[in-house]
Short mmCIF file of C-alpha atoms in Angstrom, two decimals:
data_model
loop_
_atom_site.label_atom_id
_atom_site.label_comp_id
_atom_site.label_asym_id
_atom_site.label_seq_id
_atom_site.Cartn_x
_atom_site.Cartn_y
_atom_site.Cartn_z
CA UNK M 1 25.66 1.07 9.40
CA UNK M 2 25.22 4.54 10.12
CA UNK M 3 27.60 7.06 8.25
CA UNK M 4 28.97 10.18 9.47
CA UNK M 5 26.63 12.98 10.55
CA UNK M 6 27.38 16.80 8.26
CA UNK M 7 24.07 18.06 8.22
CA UNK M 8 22.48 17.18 11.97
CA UNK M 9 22.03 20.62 13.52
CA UNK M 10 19.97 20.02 16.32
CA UNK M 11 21.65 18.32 19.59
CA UNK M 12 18.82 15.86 19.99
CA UNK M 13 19.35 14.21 17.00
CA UNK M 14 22.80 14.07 17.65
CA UNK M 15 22.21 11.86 20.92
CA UNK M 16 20.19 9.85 18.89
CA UNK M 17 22.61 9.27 16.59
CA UNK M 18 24.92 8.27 19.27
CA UNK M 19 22.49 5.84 20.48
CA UNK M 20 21.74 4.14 17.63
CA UNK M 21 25.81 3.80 17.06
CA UNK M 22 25.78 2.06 20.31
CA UNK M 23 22.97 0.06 19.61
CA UNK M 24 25.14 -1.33 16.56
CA UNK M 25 27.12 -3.53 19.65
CA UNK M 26 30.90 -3.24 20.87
CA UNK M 27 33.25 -0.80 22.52
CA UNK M 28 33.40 2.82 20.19
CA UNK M 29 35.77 5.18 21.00
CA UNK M 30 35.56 8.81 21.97
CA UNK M 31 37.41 9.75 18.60
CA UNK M 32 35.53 7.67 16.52
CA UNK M 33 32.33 8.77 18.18
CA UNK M 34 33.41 12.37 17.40
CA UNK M 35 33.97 11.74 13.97
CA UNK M 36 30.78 10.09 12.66
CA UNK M 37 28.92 12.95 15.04
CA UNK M 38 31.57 15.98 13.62
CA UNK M 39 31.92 17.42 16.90
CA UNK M 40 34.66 17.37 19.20
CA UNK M 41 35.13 14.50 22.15
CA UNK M 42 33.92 17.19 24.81
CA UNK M 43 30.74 17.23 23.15
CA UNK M 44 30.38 13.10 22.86
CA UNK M 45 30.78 12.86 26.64
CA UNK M 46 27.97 15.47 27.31
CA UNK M 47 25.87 13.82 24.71
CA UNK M 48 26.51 10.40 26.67
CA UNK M 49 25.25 12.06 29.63
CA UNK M 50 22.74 13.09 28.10
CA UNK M 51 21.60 9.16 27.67
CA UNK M 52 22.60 8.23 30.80
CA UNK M 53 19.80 11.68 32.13
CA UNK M 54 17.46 9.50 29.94
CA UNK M 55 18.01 6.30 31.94
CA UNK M 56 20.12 4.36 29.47
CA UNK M 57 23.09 3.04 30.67
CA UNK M 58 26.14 3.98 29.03
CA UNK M 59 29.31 2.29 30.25
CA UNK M 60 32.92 3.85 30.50
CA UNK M 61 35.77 1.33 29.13
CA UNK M 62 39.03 2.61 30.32
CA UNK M 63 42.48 1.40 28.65
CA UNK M 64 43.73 1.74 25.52
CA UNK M 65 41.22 0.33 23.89
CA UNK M 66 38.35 2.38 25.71
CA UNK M 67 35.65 4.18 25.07
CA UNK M 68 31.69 3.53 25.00
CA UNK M 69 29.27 1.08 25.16
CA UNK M 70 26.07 0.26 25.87
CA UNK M 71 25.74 -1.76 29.38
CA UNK M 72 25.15 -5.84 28.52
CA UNK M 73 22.06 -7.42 29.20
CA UNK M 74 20.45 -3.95 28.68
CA UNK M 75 16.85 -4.05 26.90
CA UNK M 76 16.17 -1.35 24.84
CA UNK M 77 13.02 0.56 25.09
CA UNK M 78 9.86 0.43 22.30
CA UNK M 79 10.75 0.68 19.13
CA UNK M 80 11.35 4.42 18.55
CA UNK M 81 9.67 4.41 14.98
CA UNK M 82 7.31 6.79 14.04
CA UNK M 83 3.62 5.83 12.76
CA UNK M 84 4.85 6.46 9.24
CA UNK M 85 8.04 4.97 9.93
CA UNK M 86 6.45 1.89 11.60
CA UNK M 87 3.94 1.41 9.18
CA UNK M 88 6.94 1.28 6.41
CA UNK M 89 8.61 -1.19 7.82
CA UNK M 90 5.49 -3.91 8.18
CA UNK M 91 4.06 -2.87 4.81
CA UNK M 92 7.32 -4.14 3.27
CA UNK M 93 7.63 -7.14 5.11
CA UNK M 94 3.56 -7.43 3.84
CA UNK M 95 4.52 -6.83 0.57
CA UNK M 96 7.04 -9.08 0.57
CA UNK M 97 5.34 -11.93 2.17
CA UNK M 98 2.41 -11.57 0.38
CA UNK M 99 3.46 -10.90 -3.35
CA UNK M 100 6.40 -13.46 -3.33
CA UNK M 101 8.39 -10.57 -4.44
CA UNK M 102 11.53 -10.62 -2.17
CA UNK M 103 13.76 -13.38 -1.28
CA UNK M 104 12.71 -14.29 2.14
CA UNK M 105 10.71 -17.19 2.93
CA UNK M 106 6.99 -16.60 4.78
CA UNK M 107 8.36 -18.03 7.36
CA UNK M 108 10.84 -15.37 7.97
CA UNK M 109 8.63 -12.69 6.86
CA UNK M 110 6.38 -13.39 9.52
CA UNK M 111 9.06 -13.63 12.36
CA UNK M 112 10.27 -10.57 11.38
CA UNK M 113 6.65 -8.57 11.38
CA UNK M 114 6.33 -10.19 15.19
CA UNK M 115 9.42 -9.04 16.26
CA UNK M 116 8.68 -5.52 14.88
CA UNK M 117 5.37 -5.59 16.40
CA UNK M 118 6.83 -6.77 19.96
CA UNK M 119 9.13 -3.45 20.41
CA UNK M 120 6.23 -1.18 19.28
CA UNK M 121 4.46 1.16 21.76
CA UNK M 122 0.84 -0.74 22.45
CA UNK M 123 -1.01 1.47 21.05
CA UNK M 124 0.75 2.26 17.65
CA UNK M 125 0.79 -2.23 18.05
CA UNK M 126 -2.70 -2.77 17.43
CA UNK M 127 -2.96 -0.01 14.51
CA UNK M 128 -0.19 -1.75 12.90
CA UNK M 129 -1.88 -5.21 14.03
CA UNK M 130 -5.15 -3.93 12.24
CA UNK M 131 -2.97 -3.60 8.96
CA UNK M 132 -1.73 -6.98 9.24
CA UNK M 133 -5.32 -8.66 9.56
CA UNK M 134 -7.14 -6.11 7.41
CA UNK M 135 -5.52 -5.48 4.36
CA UNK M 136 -5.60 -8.24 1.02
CA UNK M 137 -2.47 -8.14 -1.73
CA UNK M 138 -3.78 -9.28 -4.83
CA UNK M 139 0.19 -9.74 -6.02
CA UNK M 140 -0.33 -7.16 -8.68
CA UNK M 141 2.62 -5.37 -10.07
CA UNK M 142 3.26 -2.64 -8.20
CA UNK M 143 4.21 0.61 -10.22
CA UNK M 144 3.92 4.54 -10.15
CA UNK M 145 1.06 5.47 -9.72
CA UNK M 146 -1.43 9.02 -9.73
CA UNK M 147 -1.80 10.24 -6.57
CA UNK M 148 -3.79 13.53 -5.13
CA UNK M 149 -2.81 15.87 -2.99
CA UNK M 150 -2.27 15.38 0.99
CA UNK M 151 0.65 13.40 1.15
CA UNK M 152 2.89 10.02 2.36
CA UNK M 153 2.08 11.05 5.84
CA UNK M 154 -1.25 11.99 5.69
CA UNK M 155 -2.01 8.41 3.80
CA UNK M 156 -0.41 6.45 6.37
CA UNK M 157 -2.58 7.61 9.10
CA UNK M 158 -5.53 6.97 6.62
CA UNK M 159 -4.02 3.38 6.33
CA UNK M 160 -4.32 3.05 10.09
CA UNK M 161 -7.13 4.16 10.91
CA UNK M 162 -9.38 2.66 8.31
CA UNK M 163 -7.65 -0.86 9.09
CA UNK M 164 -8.40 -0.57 12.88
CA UNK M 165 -11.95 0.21 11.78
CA UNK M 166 -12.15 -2.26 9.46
CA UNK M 167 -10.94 -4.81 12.06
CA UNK M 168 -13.54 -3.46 14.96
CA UNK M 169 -16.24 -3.14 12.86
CA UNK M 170 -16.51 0.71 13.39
CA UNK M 171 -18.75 2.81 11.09
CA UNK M 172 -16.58 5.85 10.05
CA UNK M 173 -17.14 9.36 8.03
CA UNK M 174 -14.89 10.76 5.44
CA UNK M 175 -14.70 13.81 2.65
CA UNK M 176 -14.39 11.81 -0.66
CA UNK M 177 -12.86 13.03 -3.56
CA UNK M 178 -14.18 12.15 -6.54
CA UNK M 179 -11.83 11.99 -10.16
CA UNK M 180 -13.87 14.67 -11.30
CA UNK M 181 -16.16 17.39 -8.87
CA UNK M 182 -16.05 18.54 -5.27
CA UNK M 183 -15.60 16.15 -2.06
CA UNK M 184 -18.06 15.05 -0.55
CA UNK M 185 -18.79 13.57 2.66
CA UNK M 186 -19.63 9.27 3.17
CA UNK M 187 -20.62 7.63 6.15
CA UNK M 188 -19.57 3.84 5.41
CA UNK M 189 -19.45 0.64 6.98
CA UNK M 190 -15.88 -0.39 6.26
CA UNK M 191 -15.32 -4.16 5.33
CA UNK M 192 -11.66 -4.35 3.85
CA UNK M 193 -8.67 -3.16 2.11
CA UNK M 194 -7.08 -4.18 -1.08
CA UNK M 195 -3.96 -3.47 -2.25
CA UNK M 196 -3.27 -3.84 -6.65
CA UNK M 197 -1.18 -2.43 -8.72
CA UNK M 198 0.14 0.84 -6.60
CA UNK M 199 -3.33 1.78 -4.95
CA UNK M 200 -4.83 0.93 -2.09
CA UNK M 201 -9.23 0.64 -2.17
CA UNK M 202 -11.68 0.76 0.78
CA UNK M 203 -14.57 -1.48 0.02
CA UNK M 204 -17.76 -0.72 2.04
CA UNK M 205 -21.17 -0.27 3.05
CA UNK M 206 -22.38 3.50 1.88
CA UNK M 207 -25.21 3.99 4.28
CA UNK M 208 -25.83 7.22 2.32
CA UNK M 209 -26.12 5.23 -1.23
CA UNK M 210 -27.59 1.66 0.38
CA UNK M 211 -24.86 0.40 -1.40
CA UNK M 212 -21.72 -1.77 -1.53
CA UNK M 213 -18.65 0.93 -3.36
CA UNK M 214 -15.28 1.27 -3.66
CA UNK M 215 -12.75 3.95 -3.13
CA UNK M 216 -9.51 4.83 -3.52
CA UNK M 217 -7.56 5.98 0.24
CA UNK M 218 -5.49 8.39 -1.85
CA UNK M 219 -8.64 10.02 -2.24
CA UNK M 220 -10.46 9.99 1.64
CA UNK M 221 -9.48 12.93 4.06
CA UNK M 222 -10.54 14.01 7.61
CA UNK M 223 -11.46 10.43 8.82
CA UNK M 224 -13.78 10.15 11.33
CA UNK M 225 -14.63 6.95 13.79
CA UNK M 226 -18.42 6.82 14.51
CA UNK M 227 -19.96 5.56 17.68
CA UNK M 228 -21.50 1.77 17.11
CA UNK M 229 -20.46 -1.46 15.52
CA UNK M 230 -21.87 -3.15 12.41
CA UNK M 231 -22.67 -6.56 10.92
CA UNK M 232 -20.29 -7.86 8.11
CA UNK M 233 -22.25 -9.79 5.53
CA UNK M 234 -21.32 -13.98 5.03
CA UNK M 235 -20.27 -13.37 1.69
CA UNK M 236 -17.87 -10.32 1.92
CA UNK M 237 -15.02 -10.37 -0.40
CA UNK M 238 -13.34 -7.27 -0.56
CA UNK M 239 -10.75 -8.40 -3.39
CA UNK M 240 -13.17 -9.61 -5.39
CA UNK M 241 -15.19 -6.83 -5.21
CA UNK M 242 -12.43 -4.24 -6.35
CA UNK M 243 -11.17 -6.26 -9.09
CA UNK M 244 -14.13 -7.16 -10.16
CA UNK M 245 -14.22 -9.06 -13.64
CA UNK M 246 -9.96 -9.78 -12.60
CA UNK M 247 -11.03 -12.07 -9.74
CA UNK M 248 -10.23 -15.59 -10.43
CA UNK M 249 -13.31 -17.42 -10.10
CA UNK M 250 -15.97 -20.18 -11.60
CA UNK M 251 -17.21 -19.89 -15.27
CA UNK M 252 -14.96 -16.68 -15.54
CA UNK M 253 -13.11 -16.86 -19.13
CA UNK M 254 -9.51 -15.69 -19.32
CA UNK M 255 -9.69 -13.43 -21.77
CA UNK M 256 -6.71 -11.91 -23.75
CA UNK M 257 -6.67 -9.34 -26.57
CA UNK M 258 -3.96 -7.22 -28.70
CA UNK M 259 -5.70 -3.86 -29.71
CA UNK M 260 -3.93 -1.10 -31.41
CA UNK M 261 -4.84 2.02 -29.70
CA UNK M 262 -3.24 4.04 -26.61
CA UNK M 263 -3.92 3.41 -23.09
CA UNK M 264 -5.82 6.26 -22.34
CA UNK M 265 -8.81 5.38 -25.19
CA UNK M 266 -8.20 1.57 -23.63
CA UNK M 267 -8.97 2.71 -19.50
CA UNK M 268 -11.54 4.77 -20.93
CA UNK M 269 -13.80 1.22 -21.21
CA UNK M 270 -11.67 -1.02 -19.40
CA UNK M 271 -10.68 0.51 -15.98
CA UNK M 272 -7.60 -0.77 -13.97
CA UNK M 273 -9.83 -2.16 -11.59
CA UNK M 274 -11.33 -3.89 -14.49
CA UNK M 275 -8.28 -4.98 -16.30
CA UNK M 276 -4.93 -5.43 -17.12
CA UNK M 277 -3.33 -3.01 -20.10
CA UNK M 278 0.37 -3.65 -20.90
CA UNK M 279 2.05 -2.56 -24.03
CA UNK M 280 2.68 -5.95 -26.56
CA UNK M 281 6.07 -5.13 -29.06
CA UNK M 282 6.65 -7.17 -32.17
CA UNK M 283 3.31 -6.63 -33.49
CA UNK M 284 3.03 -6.07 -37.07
CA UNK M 285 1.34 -2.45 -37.96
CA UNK M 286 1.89 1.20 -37.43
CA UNK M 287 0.08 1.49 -34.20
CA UNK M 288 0.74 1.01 -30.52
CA UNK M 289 -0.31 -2.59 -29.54
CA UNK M 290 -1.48 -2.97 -26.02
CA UNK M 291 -2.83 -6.06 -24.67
CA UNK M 292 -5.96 -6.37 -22.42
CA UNK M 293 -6.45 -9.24 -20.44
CA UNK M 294 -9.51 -9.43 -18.11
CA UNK M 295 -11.77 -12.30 -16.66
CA UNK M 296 -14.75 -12.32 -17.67
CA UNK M 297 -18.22 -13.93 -16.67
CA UNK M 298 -19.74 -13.05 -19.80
CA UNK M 299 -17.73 -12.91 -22.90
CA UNK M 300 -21.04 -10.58 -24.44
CA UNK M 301 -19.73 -7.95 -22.35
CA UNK M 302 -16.20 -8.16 -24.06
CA UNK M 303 -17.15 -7.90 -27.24
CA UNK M 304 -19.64 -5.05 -26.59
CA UNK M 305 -16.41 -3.23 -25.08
CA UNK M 306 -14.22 -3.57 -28.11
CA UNK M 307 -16.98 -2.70 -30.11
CA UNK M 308 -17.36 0.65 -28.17
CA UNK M 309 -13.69 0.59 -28.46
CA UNK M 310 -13.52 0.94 -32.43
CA UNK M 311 -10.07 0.08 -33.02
CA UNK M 312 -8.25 -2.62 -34.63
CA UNK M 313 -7.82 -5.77 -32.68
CA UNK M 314 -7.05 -9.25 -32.76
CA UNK M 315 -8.13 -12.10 -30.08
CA UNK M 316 -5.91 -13.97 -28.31
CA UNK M 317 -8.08 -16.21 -26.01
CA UNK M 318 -10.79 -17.66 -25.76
CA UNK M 319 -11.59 -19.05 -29.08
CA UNK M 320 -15.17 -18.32 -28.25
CA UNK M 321 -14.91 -15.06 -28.25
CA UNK M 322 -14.53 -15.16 -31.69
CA UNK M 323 -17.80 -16.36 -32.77
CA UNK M 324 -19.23 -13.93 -29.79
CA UNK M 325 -17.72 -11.20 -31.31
CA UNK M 326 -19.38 -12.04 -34.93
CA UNK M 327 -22.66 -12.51 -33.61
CA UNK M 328 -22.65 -8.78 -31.98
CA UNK M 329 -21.72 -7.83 -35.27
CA UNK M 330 -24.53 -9.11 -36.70
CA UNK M 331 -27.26 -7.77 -34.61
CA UNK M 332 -25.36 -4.59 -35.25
CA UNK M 333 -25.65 -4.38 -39.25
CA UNK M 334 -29.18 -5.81 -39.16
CA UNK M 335 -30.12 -3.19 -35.65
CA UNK M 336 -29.05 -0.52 -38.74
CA UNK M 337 -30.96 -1.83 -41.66
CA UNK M 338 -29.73 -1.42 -45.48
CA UNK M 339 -30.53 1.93 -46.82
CA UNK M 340 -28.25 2.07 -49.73
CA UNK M 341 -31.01 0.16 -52.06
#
């Protein structure tokens, strides 16, 4: 329910205010309409002119009871939702849906995104539609995370119009950011979104690079739509490909290991598109226990990691990596030789 207006200055968003009161259903009265707006009741019958001007039809109820209301049977106009706004609302219903994080059904999720959709403005629609068909939750947990410079706003119309390329198969152009360096611009074949743990990743053709990469939409300004379609290869899988070694799939080993070092040396060989880092408590020591847990194709590539990694740490699962991890460490000690004789 909408609470009294103090700091609305501007008469516009005063009328708006109004409406949306009298969107809320029932008869309001002149005085109460005065007091959520904090003006006086010569002011809340030019401001229901001013609807009326705008082709909404506000009716008069005389009596003692009277006041203002909307006329029945009326159907409002679209939506009136900004893109940002509108976007908002479906990516929570999205995120709801889709991580099993909220306590509505799919069911209603879904109802609720078409009815949203319906009252949109067409074209803002089929951005938002894009979203819906483009975008992949891989039911991460969804923190605070870095972001650069440019904005809420500014990433919601990056949202949009990536996903509506995505969708159409439009090549596009961007200025790329790297973590470290200048920006610089890509020309890519977009195939998908992916949404994990806070950030959202592009995966796409670089037709610069002849390569299949990755990055980060809190990182791509000044997007451009190219002229021309492209061909999306049979075996595109855009979570997959951002997650990488994370991806459930076959003959991947679930691996899990404590290591007592701090996150930052951790991501420095295990990146968060890589794996998962939380901090473990109860662990006996004087360190800071974090545990990594990744999926793995080849358990080699593990151990070489956490030999890299030079820290204390102790496996969890699989049991072969144990024996993996003692082989490396052979070829290590005989790679140096014995100089001490």
């Amino acid at each position: 329910m909408c609470g009294r207006v103090t700091d609305v200055a501007r008469p516009t968003a005063r009328v708006l205010t109004l409406l949306e009161l009298l969107q809320s259903g029932g008869t309001r009265t002149s005085a109460e309409l005065a007091e959520r707006l904090n003006v006086d009741g010569r002011t809340v019958r030019r401001y229901v002119e001013h609807l009326r001007d705008l082709g909404i039809p506000v009716d008069s109820v005389r009596g003692r009871h009277g006041g203002y209301r909307l006329a029945r049977h009326y159907r409002m106009p679209p939506l009136m939702l900004t893109d940002e706004e509108a976007l908002a609302v479906v990516w929570g219903l999205l995120q709801t849906g889709r991580s099993r994080s909220g306590p509505a059904s799919i069911g209603d999720v879904e109802a609720a995104t078409s009815k949203v959709r319906r009252v949109l403005p067409p074209a803002l629609a089929r951005q938002i539609d894009a979203v819906v068909e483009t975008v992949n939750f891989t039911g991460g947990r969804i923190g605070e995370a870095e972001r650069t410079e440019g904005g809420e706003e500014a990433g919601a119309r990056v949202l949009l119009g990536l996903a509506q390329a995505a969708r159409d198969r439009r090549p596009i152009a961007f200025d790329y950011l790297p973590r470290h360096g200048r920006a610089r611009s890509r020309t890519v074949h977009p195939h998908g979104i992916v949404a994990v743990q806070g950030l959202l990743y592009l995966t796409g053709h670089d037709v610069d690079r002849q390569a299949e990469r990755t990055f980060r939409l809190d990182r791509i300004a000044g997007l451009r739509l190219l002229d021309g379609t492209f061909e999306v290869p049979d075996d595109l899988n855009p979570v997959q490909r951002v997650l990488g070694p994370l991806a459930a799939g076959p003959g991947r080993h679930e691996v899990s290991v404590l290591v007592d070092a701090d996150a930052t040396q951790v991501r420095g060989l295990f990146p968060e598109t890589l794996a998962s880092v939380e901090p473990v408590a109860g662990v006996s020591g004087n360190g800071q226990w974090l545990r990594i847990f990744v999926r793995a194709e080849r358990l080699e590539w593990v151990a070489s990691r956490l030999a890299a990694l030079d820290r204390p740490f102790v496996i969890e699962q699989p049991e072969a990596l144990h024996g993996v991890v003692a082989a490396l460490g052979r070829k290590l000690i005989v790679a140096a030789g014995d100089n001490s004789a």
